[in-house]
Short mmCIF file of C-alpha atoms in Angstrom, two decimals:
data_model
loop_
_atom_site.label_atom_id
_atom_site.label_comp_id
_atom_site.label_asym_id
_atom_site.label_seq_id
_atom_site.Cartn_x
_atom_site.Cartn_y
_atom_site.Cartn_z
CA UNK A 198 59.37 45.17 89.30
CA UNK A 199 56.17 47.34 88.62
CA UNK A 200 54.38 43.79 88.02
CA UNK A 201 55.43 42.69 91.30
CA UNK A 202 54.59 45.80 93.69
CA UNK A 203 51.12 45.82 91.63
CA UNK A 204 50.33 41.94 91.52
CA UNK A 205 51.48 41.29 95.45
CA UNK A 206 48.90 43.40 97.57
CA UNK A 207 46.54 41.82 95.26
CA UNK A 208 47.41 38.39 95.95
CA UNK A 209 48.17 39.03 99.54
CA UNK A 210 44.26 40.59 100.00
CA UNK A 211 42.69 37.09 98.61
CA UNK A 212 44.87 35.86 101.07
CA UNK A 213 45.95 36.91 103.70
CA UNK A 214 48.97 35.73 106.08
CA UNK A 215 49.98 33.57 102.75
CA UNK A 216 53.88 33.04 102.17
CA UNK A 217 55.53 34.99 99.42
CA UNK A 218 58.84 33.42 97.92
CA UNK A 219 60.20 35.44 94.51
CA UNK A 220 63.25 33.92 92.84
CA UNK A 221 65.42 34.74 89.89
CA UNK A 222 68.17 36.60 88.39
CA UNK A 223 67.12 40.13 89.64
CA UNK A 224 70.71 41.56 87.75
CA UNK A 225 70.56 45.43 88.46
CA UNK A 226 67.03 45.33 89.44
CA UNK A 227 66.53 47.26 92.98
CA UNK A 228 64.53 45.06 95.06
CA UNK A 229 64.63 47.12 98.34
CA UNK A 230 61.01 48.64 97.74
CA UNK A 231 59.88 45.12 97.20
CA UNK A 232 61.10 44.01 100.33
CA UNK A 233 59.90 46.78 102.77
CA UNK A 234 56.33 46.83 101.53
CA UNK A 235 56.21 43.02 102.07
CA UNK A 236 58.66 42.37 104.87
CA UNK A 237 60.70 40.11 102.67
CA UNK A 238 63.84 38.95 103.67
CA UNK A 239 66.53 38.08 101.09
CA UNK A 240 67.93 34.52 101.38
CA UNK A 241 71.22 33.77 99.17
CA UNK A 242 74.31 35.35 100.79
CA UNK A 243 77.15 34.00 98.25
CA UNK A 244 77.88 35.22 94.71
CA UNK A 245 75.85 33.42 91.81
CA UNK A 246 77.94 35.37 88.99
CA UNK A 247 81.44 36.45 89.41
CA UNK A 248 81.73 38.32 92.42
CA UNK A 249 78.06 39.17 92.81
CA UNK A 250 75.06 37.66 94.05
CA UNK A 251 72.33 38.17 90.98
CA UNK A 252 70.24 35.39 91.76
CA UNK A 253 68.16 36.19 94.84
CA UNK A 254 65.06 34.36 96.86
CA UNK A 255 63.27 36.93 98.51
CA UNK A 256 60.51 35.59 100.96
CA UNK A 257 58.15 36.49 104.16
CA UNK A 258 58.25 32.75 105.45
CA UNK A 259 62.64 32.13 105.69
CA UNK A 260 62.10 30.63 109.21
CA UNK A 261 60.31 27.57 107.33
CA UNK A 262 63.96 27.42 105.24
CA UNK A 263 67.32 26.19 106.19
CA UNK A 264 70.07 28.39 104.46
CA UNK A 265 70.51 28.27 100.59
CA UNK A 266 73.27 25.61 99.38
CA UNK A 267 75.72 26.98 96.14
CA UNK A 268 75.39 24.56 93.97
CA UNK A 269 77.11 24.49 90.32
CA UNK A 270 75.69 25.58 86.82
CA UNK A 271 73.00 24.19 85.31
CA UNK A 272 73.46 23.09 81.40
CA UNK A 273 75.54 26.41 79.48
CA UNK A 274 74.27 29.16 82.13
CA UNK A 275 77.15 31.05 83.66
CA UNK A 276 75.19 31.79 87.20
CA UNK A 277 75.41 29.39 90.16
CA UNK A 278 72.42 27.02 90.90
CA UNK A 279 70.46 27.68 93.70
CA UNK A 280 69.09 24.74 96.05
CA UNK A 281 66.79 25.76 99.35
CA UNK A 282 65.26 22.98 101.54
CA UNK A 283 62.84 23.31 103.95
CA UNK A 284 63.28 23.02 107.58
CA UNK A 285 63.14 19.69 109.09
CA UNK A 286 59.60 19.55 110.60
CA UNK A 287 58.95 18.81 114.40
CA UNK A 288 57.79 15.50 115.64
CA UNK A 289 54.64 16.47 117.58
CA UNK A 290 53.08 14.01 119.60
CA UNK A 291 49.23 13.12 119.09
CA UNK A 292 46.61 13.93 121.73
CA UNK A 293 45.87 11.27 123.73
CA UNK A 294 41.94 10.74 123.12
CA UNK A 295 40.16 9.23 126.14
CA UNK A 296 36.86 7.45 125.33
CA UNK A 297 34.49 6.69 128.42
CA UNK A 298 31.99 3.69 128.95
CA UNK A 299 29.98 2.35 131.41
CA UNK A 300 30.91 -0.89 132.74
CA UNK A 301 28.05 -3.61 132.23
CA UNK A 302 28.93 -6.23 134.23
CA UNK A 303 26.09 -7.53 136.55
CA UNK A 304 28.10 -7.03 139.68
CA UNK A 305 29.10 -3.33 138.79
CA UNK A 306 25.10 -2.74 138.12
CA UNK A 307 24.36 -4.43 141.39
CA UNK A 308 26.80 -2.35 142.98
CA UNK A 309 26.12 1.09 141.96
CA UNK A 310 22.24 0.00 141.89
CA UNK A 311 21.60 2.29 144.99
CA UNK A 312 22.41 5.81 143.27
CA UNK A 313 19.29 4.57 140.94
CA UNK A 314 16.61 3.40 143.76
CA UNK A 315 12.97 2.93 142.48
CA UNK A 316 10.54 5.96 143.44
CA UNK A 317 7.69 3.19 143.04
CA UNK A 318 6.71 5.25 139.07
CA UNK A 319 7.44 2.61 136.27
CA UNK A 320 8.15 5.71 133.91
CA UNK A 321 10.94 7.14 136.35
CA UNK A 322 12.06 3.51 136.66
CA UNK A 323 12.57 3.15 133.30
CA UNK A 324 14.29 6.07 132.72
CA UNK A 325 17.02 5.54 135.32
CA UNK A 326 17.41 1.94 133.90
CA UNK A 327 18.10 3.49 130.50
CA UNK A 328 20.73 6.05 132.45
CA UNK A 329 22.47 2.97 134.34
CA UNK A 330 23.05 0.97 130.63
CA UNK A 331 23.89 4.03 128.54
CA UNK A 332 24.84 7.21 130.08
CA UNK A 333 27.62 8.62 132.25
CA UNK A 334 25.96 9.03 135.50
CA UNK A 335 28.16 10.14 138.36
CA UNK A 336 29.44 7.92 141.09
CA UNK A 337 29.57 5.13 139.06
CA UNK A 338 32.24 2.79 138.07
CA UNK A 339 33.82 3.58 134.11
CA UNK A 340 36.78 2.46 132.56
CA UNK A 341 39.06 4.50 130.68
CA UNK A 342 39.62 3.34 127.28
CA UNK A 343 42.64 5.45 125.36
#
């Protein structure tokens, strides 16, 4: 138990927030140290041995855990197996990424050609030409692409 209260703040300073889950046959071992300086919650409720529950899961993260099932020896040992499944996850739905483009077609440019009039300089000229193929310039016609 020493091992434990030494090794945990340890492990829990390299990182923290992780999930702690101890299991095994803690026999007279008192475990309620253990579980107040690491908030950990103990999981089996049914006896493993006789009329006691030895066999214990202690963790920070039981919310991620349905309830323990009893499940029968293993091989020659005398104490009840132990089976714990994680909670089903949630379905989340994806983000819905919207990509848009400027619509090329001639009559589009023709139409929206008025937002990029000619000053008369070539160099401004260009540069709005370059706008109307590639950019996003407002008041102009886009389709949404998802």
């Amino acid at each position: 138990m020493e091992y434990l209260i030494k090794c945990l703040p340890t492990i829990a300073s390299c990182y923290p927030n992780c999930g702690i889950l101890i299991a095994g046959d803690f026999n007279r071992l008192q475990i309620t140290r253990l579980r107040n300086n690491f908030q950990l919650k103990q999981m089996v409720h049914f006896p493993t041995r006789g009329r006691r529950t030895l066999d214990l899961i202690l963790t920070n993260i039981s919310e991620y855990y349905q309830d323990p099932i009893e499940r029968p020896p293993f091989g020659l040992s005398d104490h009840a197996s132990i089976e714990l499944q994680p909670q089903e996850r949630a379905h989340v739905k994806q983000a819905t990424i919207t990509i848009k483009e400027r619509d090329l077609r001639p009559s589009k440019c023709q139409k929206n050609g008025h937002l990029f009039g000619s000053c008369g300089c070539v160099h401004h000229d260009l540069r709005l030409r370059n706008v109307r193929r590639k950019g996003l310039a407002p008041g102009t016609d886009y389709n949404n692409r998802t």
